[in-house]
Short mmCIF file of C-alpha atoms in Angstrom, two decimals:
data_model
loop_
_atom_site.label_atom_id
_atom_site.label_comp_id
_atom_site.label_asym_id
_atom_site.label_seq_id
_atom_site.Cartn_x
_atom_site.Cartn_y
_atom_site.Cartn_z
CA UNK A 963 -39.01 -12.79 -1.45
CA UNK A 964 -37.84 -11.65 -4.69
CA UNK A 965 -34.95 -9.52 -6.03
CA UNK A 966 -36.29 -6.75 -5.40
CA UNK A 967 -36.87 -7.14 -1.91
CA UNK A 968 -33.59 -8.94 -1.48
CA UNK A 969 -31.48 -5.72 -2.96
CA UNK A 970 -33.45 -3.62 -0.47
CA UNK A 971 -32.08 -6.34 2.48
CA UNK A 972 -28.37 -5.90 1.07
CA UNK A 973 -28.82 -2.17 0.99
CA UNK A 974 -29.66 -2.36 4.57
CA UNK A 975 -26.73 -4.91 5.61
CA UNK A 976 -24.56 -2.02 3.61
CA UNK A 977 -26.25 0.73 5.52
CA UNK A 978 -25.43 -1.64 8.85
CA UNK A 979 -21.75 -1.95 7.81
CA UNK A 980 -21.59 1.68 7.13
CA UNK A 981 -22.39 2.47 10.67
CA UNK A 982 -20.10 0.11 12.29
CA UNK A 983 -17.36 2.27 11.97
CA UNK A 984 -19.25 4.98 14.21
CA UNK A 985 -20.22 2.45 16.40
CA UNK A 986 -16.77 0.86 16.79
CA UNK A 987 -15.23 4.13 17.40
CA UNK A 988 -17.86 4.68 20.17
CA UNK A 989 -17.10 1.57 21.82
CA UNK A 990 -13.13 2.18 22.14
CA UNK A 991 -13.76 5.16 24.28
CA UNK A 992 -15.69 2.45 27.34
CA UNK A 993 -13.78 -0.66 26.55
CA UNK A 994 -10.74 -2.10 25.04
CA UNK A 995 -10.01 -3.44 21.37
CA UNK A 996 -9.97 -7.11 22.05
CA UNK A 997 -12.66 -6.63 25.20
CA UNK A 998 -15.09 -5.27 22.53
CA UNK A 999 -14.58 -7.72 19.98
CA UNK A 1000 -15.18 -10.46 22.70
CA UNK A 1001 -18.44 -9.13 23.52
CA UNK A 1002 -20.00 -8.18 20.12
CA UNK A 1003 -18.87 -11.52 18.31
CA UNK A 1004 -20.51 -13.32 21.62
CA UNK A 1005 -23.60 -11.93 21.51
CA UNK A 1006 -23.51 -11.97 17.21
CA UNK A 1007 -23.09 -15.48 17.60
CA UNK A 1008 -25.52 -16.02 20.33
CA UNK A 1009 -29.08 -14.13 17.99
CA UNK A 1010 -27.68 -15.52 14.44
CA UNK A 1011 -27.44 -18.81 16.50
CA UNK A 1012 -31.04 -19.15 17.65
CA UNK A 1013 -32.16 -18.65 14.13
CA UNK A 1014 -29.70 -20.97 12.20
CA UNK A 1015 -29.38 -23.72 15.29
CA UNK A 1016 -31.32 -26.79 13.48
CA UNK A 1017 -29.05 -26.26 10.28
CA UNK A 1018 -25.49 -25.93 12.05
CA UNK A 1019 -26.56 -29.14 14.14
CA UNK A 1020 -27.42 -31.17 10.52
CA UNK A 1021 -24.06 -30.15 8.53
CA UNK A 1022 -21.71 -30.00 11.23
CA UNK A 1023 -18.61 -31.76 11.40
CA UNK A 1024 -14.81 -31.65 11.77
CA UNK A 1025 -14.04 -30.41 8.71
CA UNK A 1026 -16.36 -26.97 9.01
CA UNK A 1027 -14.68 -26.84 12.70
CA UNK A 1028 -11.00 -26.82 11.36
CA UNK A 1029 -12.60 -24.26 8.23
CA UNK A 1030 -14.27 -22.26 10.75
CA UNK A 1031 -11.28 -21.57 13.43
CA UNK A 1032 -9.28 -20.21 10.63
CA UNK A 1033 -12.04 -17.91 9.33
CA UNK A 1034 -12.18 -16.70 12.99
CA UNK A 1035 -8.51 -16.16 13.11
CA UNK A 1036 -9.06 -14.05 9.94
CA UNK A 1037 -11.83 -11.98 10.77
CA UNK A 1038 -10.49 -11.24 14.29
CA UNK A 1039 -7.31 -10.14 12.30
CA UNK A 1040 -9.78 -7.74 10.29
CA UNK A 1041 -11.71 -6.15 13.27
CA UNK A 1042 -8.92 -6.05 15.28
CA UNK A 1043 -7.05 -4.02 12.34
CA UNK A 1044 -9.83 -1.60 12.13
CA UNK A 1045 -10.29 -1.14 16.10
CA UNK A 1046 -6.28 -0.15 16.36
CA UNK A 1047 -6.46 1.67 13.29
CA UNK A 1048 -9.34 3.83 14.05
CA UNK A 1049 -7.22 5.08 16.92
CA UNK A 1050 -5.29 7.19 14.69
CA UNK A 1051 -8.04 8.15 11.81
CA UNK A 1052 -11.10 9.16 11.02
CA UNK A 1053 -13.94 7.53 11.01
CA UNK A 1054 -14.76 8.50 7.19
CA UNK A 1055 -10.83 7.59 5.96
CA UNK A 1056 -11.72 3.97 7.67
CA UNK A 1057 -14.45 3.75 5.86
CA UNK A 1058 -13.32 4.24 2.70
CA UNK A 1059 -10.04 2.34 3.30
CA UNK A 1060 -11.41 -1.04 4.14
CA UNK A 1061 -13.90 -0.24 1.53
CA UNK A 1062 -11.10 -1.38 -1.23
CA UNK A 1063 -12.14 -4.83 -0.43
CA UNK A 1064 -13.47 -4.70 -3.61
CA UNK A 1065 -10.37 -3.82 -4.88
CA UNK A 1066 -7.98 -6.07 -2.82
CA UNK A 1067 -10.52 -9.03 -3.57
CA UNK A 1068 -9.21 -9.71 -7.34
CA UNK A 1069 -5.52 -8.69 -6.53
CA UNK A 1070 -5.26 -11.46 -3.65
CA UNK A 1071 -7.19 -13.92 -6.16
CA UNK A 1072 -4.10 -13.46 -8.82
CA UNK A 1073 -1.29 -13.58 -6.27
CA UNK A 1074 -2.90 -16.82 -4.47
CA UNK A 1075 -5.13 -18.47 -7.00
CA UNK A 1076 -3.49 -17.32 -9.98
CA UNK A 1077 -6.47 -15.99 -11.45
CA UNK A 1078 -6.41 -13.76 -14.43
CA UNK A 1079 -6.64 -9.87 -13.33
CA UNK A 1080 -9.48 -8.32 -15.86
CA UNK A 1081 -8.83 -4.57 -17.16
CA UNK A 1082 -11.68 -3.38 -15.68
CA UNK A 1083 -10.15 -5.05 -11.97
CA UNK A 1084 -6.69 -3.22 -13.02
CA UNK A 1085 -8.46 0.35 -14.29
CA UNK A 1086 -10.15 -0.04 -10.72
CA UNK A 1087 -7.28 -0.52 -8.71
CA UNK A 1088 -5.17 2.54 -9.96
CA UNK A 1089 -8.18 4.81 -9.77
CA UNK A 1090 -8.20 3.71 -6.12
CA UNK A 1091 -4.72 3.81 -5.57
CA UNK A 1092 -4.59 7.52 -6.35
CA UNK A 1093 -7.23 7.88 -4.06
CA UNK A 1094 -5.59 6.36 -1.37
CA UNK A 1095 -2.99 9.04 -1.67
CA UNK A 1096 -4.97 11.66 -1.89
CA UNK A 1097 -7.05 10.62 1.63
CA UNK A 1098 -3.71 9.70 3.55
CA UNK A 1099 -0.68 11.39 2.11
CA UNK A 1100 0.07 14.20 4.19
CA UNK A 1101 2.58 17.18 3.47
CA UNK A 1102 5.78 14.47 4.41
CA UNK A 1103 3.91 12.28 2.17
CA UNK A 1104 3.50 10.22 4.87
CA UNK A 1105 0.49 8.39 6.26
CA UNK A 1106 -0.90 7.77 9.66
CA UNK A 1107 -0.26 4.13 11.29
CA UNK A 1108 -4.22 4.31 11.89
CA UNK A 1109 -4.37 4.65 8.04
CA UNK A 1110 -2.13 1.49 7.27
CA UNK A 1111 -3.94 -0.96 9.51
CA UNK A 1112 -7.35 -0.02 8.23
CA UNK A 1113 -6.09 -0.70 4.53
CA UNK A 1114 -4.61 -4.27 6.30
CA UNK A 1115 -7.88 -4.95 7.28
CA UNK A 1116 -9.16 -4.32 3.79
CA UNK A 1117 -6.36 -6.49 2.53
CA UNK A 1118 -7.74 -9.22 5.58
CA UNK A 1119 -11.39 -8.83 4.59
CA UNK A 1120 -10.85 -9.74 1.29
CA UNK A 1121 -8.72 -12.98 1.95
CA UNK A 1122 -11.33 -13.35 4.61
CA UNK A 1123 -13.89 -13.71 1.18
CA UNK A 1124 -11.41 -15.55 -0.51
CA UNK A 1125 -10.73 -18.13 1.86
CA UNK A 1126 -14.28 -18.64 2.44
CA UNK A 1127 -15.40 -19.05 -1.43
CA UNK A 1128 -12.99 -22.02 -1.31
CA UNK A 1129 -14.03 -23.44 2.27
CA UNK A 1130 -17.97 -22.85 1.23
CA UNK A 1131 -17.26 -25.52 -1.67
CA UNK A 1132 -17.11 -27.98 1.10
CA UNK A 1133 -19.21 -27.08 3.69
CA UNK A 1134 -22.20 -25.64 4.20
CA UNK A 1135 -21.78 -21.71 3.91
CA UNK A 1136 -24.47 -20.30 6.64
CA UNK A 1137 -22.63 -23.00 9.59
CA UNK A 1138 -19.22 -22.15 8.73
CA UNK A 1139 -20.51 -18.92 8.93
CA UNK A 1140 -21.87 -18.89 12.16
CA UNK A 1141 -18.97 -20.74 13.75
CA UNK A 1142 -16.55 -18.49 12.76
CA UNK A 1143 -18.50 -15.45 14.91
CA UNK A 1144 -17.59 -18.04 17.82
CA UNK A 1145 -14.41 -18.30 16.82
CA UNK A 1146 -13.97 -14.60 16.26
CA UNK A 1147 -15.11 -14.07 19.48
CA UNK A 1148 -13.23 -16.52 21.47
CA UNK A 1149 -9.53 -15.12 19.89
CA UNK A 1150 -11.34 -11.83 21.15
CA UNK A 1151 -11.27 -13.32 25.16
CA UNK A 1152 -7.86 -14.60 24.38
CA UNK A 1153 -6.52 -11.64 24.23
CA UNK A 1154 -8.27 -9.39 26.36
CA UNK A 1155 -7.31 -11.93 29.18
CA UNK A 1156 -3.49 -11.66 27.77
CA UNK A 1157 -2.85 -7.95 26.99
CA UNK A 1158 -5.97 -6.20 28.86
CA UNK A 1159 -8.36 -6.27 31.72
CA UNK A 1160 -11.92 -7.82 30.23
CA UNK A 1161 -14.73 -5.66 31.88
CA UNK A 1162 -18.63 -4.23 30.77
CA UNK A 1163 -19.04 -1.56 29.27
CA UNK A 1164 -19.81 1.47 31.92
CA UNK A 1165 -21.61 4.25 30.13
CA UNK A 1166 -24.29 4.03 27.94
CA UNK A 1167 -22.68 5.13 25.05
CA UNK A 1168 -20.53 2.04 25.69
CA UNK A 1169 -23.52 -0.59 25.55
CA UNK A 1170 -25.08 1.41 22.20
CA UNK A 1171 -22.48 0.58 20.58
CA UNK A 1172 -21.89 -2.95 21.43
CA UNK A 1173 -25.96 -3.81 20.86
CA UNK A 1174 -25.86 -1.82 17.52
CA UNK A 1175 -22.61 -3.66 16.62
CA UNK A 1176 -23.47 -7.32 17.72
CA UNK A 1177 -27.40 -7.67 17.02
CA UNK A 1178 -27.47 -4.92 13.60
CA UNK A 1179 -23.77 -5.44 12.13
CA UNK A 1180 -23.14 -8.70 13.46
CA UNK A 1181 -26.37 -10.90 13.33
CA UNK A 1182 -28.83 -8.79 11.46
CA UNK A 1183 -26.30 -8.17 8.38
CA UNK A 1184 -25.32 -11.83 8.74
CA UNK A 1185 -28.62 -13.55 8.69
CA UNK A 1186 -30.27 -10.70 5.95
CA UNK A 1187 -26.91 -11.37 3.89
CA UNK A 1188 -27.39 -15.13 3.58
CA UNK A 1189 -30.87 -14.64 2.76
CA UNK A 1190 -30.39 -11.87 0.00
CA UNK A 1191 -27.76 -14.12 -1.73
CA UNK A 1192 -30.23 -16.77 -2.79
CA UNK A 1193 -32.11 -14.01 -4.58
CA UNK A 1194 -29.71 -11.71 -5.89
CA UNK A 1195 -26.71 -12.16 -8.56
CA UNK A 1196 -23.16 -11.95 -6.79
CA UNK A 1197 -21.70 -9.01 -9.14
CA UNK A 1198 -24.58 -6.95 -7.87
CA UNK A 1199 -24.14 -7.25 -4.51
CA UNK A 1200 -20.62 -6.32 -5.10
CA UNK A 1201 -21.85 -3.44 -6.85
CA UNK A 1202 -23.72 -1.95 -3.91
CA UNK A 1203 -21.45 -3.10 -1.21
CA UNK A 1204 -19.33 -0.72 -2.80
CA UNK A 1205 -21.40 2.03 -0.98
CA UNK A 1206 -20.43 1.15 2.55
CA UNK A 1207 -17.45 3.72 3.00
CA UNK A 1208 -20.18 6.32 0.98
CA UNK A 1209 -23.07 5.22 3.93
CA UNK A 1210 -19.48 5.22 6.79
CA UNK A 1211 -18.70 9.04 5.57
CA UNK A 1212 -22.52 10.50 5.83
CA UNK A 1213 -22.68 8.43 9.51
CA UNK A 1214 -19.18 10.16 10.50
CA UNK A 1215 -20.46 13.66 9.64
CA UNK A 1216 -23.92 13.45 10.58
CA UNK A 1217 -23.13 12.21 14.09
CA UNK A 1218 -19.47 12.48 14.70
CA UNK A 1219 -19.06 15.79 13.33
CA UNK A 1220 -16.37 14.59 11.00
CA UNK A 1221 -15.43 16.49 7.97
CA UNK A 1222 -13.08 15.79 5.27
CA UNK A 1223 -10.73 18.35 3.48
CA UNK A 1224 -10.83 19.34 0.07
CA UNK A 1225 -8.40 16.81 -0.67
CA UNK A 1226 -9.79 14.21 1.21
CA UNK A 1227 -13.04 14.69 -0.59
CA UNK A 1228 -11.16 14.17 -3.90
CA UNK A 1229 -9.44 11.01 -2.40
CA UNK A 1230 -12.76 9.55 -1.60
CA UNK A 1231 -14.76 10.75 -5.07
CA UNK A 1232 -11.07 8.71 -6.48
CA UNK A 1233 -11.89 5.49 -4.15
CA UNK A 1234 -15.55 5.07 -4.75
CA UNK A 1235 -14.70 5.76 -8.21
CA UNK A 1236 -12.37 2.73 -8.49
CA UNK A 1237 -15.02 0.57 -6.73
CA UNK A 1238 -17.91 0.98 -9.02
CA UNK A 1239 -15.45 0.94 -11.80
CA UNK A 1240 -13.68 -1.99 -11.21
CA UNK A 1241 -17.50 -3.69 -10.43
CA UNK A 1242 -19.60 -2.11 -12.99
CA UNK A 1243 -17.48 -2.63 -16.15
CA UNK A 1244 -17.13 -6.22 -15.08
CA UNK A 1245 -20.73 -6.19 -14.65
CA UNK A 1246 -20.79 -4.92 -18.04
CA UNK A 1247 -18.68 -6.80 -19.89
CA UNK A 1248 -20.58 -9.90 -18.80
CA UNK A 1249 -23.91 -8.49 -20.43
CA UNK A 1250 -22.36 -7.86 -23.30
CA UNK A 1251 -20.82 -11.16 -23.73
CA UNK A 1252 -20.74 -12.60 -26.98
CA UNK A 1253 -22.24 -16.32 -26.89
CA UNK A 1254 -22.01 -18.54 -30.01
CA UNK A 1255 -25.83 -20.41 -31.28
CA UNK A 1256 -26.30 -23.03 -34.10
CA UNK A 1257 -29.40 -22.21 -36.42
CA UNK A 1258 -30.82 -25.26 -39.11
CA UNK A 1259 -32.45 -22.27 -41.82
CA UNK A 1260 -34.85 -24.61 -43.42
CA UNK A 1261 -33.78 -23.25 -47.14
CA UNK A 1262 -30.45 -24.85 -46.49
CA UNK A 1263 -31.69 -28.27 -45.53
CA UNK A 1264 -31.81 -30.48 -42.62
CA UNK A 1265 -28.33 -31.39 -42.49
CA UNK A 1266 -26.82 -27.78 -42.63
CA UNK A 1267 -25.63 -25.44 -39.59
CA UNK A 1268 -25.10 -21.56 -39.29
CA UNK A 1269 -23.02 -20.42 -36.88
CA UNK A 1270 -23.84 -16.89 -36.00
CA UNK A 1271 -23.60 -14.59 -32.48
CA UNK A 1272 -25.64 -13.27 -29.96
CA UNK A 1273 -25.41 -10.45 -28.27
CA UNK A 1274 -27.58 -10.06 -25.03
#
């Protein structure tokens, strides 16, 4: 494979996340939140488990058990966000509202890691913050609870990445991975055995969207991702993750009939906007990166050095 091939994968595992969304919102309407996060993190965990079996077996120990709990607790705390919050929004504003990942990614990393917060991250952020407003204010200027917990889940997701680029330092990345579906899945049971009553889907809408979540966004997108990354430069893929709420808008009208309002279509052109500009002027500002070389002219003698720059 080369990186060609392996930006076509992540376009796919973007095109996959983009449809979740749809597919989510299909589910809710045969089984409950936690009952559908049960089953599509079981059977995730069961296909991405048959392929990556013989590795999770040679790195496992304690240590990526303890990691990998945690990262469940996390990404249950994301879908689970997502699930309540697309009770009371649209497909298309859920989209775009966990979509500022990208832009909740660097603002966690100053707040926790101290990090610095680059321009481009800030310029970015406010671009997406009026964007935000535009998509959820409404004439009270208020916004819809559905609205608030899809944004938490954005704010979840990215400590999700976070919290793994630390834990991945440590252990190996496709095994934590992989145990953290179980995980994910097993808070899922929890809880449907606590707050509901844990049943199959009974239409087949219902079992559409728990195949299409658990073997194309769950295991496909998690096996094609860890592939693509060992061809394929990590401010790109940021770049073009950035079109999943684009990909979750098309799916919403195309199938769900969804359509946004004038506003709402100037919320979302704001959102994407921050994205790729908090992403591509990074992107950017790394090419143009001025690196420092030492050149030995051979007019000046052996023992002399020039200090010039580069510009790539």
């Amino acid at each position: 494979m080369n990186a060609n091939k392996a930006s076509l994968l992540v376009l796919l595992v973007t095109l996959g996340w983009g449809s979740s969304y749809l597919f989510m919102k299909m589910g809710l309407e045969s089984i409950g939140e936690f009952n559908l996060i049960a089953l599509r993190f079981s059977l995730a965990f069961l296909i991405a488990g048959a392929f990556f079996l013989k590795r999770l077996r040679l790195h496992f120990n304690k240590q990526m058990l303890g990691f990998s709990a945690l990262l469940g607790m996390i990404l249950f705390g994301v879908v689970a966000s997502i699930l309540f919050g697309l009770k009371t929004t649209s497909t298309s504003n859920a989209g775009f509202l966990v979509g500022l990942t990208v832009i909740f990614t660097p603002l966690l990393n100053r707040i926790m890691f101290h990090k610095k917060l680059e321009q481009s991250k800030l310029f970015g952020c406010l671009l997406a913050i009026v964007g935000i407003a535009l998509l959820t204010l409404n004439n009270e200027l208020s916004m819809h609870p559905g609205d608030i917990l899809c944004m938490a889940g954005g704010i979840l997701n990215a400590l999700y990445i976070l919290v793994s680029g630390e834990m991945v330092k440590k252990v190996d990345s496709i095994s934590v991975g992989l145990l953290s579906l179980g995980f994910t899945a097993i808070y899922g049971l929890i809880f449907s055995l606590l707050f509901e009553s844990p049943t199959l889907p009974q239409t087949m809408d219902g079992w559409v969207a728990i195949f299409a979540l658990s073997v194309i966004c769950g295991a496909f997108c998690f096996i094609a991702q860890a592939i693509a990354l060992q061809y394929i430069k990590p401010v790109q893929l940021g770049i073009m993750y950035a079109l999943e709420p684009l990909f979750a808008a098309i799916f919403a009208f195309s199938f769900a009939g969804e359509r946004l309002t004038l506003q709402g279509h100037f919320g979302a052109l704001f959102v994407i906007a921050g994205i790729f500009a908090s992403e591509w002027l990074e992107h950017r500002k790394k090419h143009r990166k001025v690196k420092t070389y030492v050149m030995a002219p051979s007019n000046l003698g052996s023992g002399t050095v020039v200090t010039g720059v580069k510009h790539e």
